[in-house]
PDB file of C-alpha atoms in Angstrom:
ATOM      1  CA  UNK T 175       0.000   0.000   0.000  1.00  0.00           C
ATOM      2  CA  UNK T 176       1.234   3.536  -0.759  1.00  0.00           C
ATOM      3  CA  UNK T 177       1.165   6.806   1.602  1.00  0.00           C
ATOM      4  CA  UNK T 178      -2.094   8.001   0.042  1.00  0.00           C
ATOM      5  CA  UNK T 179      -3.724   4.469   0.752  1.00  0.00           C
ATOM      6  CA  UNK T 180      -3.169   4.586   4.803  1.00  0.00           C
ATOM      7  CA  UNK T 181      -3.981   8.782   4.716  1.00  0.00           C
ATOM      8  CA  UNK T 182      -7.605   7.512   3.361  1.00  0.00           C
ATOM      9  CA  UNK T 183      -7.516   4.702   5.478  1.00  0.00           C
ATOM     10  CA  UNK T 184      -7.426   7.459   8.841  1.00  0.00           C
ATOM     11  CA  UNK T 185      -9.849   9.339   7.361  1.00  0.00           C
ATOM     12  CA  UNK T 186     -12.562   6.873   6.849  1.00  0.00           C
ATOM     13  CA  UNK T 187     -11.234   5.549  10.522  1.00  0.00           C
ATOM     14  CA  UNK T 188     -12.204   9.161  11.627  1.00  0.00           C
ATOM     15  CA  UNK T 189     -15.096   9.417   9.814  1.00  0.00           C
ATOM     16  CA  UNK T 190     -16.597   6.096  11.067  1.00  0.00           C
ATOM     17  CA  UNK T 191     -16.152   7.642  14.483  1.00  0.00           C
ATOM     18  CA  UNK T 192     -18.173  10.799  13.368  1.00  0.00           C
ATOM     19  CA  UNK T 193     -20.710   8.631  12.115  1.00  0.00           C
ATOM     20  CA  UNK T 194     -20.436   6.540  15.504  1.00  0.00           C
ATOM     21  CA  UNK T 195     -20.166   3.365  13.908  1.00  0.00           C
ATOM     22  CA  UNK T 196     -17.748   1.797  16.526  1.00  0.00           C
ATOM     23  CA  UNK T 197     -18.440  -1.731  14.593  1.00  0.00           C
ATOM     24  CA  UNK T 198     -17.014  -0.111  11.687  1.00  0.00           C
ATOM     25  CA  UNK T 199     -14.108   1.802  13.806  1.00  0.00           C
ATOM     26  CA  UNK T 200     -13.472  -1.599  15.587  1.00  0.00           C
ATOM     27  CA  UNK T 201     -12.941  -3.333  11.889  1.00  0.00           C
ATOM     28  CA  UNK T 202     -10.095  -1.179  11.469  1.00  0.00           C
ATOM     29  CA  UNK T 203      -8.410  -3.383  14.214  1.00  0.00           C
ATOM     30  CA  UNK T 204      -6.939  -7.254  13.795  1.00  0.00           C
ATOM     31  CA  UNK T 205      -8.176  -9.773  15.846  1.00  0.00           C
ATOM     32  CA  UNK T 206      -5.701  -9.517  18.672  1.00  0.00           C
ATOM     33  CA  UNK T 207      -3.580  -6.010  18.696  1.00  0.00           C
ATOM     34  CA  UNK T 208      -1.605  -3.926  21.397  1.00  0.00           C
ATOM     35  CA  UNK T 209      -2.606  -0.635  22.577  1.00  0.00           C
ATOM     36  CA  UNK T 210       0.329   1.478  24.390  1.00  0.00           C
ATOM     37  CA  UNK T 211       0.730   5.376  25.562  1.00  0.00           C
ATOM     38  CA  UNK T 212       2.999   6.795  27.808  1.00  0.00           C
ATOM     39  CA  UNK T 213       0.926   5.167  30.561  1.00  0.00           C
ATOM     40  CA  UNK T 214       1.898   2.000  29.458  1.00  0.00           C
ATOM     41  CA  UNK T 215       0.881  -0.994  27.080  1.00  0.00           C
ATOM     42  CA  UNK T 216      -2.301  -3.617  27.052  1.00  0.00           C
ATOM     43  CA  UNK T 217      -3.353  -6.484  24.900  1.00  0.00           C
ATOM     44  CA  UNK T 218      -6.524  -6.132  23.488  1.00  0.00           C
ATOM     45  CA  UNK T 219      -8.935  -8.064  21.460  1.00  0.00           C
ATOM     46  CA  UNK T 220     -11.407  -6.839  18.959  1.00  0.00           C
ATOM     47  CA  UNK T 221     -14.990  -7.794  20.698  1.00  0.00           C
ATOM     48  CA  UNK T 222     -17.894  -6.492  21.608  1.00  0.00           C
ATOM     49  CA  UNK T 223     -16.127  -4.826  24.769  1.00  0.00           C
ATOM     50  CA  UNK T 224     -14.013  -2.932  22.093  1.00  0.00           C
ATOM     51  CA  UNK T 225     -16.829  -2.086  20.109  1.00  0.00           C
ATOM     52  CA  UNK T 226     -18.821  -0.418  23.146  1.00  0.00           C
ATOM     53  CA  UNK T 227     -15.314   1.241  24.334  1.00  0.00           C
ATOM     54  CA  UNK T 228     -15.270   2.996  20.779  1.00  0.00           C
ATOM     55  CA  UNK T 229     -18.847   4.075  21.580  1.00  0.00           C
ATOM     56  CA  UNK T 230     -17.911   5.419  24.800  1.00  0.00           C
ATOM     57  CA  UNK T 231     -14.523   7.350  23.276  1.00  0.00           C
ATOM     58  CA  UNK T 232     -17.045   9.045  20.417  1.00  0.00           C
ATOM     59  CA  UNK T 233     -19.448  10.022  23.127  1.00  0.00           C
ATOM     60  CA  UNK T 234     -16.940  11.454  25.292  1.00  0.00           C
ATOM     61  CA  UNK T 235     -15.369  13.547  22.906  1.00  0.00           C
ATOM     62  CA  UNK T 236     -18.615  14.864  21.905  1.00  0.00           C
ATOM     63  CA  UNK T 237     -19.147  15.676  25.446  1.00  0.00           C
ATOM     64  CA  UNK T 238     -16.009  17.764  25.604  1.00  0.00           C
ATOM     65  CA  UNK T 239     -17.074  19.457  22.445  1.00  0.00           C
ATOM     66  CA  UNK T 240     -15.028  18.381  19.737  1.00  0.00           C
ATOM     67  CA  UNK T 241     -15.929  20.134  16.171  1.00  0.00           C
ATOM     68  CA  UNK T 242     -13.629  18.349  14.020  1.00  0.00           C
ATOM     69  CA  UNK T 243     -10.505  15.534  14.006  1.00  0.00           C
ATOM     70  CA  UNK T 244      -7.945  15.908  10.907  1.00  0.00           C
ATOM     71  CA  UNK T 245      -5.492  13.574   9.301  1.00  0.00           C
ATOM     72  CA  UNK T 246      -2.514  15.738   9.217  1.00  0.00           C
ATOM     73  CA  UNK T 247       0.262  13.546   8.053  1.00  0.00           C
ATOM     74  CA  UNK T 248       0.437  10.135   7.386  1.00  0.00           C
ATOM     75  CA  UNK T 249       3.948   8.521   6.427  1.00  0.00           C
ATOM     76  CA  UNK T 250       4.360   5.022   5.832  1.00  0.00           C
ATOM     77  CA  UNK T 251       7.308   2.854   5.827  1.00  0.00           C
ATOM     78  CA  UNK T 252       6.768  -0.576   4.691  1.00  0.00           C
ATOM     79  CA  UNK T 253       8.691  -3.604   6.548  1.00  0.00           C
ATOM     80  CA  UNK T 254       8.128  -6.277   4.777  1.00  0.00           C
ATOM     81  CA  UNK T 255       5.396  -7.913   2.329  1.00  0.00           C
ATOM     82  CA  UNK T 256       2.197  -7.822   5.101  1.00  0.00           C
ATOM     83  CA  UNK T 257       3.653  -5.264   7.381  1.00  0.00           C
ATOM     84  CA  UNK T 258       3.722  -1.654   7.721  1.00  0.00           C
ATOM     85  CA  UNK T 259       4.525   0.782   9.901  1.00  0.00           C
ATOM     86  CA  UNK T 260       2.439   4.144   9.506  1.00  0.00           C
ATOM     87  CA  UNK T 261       3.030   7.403  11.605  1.00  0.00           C
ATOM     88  CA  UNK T 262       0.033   9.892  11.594  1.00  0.00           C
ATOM     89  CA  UNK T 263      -0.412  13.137  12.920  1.00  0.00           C
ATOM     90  CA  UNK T 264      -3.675  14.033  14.069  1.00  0.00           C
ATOM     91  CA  UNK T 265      -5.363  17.570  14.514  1.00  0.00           C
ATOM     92  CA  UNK T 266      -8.471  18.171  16.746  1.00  0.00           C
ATOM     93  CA  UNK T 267     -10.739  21.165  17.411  1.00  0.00           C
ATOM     94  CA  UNK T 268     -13.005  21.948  20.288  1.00  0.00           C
ATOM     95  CA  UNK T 269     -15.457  24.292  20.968  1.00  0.00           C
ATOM     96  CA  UNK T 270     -13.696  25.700  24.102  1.00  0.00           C
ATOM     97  CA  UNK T 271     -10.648  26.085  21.431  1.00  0.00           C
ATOM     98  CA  UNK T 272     -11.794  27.651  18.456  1.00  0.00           C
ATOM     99  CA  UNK T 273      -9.677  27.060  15.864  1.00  0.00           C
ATOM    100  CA  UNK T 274      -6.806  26.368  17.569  1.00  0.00           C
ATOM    101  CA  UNK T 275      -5.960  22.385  16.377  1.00  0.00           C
ATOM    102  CA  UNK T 276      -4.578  20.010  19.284  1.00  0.00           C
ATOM    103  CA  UNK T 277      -2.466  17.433  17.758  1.00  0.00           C
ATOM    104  CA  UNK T 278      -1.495  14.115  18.679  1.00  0.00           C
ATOM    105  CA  UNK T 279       1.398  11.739  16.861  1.00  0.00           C
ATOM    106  CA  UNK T 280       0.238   7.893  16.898  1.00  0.00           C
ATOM    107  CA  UNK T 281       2.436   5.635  15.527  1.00  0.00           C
ATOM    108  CA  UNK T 282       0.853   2.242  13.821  1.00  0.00           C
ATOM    109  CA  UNK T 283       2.152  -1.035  12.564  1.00  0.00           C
ATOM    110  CA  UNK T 284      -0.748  -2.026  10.031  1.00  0.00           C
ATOM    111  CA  UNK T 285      -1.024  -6.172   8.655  1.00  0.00           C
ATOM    112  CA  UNK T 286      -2.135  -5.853   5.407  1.00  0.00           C
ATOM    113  CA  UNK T 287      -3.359  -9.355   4.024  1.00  0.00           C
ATOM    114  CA  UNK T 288      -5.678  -9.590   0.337  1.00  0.00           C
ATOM    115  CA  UNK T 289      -5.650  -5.332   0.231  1.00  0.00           C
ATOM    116  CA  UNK T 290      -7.244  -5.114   4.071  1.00  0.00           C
ATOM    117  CA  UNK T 291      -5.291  -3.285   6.213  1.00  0.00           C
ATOM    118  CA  UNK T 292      -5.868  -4.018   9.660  1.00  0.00           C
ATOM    119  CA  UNK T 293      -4.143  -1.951  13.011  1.00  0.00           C
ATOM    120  CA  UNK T 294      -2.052  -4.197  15.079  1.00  0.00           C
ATOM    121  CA  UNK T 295      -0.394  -2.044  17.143  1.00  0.00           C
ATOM    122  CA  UNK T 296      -1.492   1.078  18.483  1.00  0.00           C
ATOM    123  CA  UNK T 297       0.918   3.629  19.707  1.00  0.00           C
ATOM    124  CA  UNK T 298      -0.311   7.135  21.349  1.00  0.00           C
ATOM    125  CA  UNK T 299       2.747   9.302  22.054  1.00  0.00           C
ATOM    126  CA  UNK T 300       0.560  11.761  24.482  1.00  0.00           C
ATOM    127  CA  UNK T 301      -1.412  10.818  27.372  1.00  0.00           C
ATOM    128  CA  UNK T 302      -4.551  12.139  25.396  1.00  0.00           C
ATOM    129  CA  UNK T 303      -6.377  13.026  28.244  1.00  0.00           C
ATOM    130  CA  UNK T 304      -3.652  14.982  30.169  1.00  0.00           C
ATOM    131  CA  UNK T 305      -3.501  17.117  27.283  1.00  0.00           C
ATOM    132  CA  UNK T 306      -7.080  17.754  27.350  1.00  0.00           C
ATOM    133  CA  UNK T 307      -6.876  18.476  31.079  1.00  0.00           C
ATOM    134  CA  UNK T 308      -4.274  20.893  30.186  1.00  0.00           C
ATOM    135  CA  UNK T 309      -6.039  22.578  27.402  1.00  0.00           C
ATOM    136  CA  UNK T 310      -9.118  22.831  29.923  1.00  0.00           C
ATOM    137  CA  UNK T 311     -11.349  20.949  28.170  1.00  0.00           C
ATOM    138  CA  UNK T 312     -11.723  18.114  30.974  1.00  0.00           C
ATOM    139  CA  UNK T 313     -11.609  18.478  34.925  1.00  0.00           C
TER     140      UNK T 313
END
């Protein structure tokens, strides 16, 4: 897959969160993947619990008033024949904060088997919600 494959790949990701389809946002995922932020690293496995935790995540951030989540900047560099690893930038806007975007990096390695890309592992390099404390928009 090329650069311009994965940057449409985050956006529909995004956009199946705007639309609250957490089945769809959950789809993204493999079977079996690892989530991991500065807080530290869990297993996870795409279930029903994941599919009600994406729920939760799009009804939070609607809660705290966010107007719009960007792709910024997807690069990819690919590892082998299945494998890639694909850093994206992220931009989000809030009501409280106008039009000033928050970004966060995440780092992915993607498995990409018959032209399906799939997230294996998930790497946030921000605590996401101590920069929203920061910014104000949580208590």
């Amino acid at each position: 897959m090329k650069n311009a494959d994965f940057k449409q790949f985050f956006k529909d990701y995004i956009k199946w969160g705007d639309e609250h389809d957490a089945q769809k946002v959950a789809d993204a995922y493999a079977e079996h993947f690892i989530f991991a932020d500065p807080n530290g690293i869990m297993p996870m496995e795409n279930n029903n619990e994941l599919v009600a935790k994406y729920a939760d995540i799009e009804e939070h951030y609607k809660k705290v008033g966010r107007t719009a989540t960007h792709v910024i900047d997807a690069d990819t560099t690919k590892l082998d024949e299945q494998y890639y690893l694909v850093k994206v930038k992220f931009g989000m806007t809030f009501q409280k904060t106008g039009d000033e975007m928050i970004t966060f990096d995440i780092t992915y390695i993607m498995r990409v088997v018959e032209g399906t890309p799939k997230i294996v592992l998930y790497i946030s390099h921000e605590d996401e919600m101590k920069v929203l404390k920061e910014k104000g928009l949580l208590s």
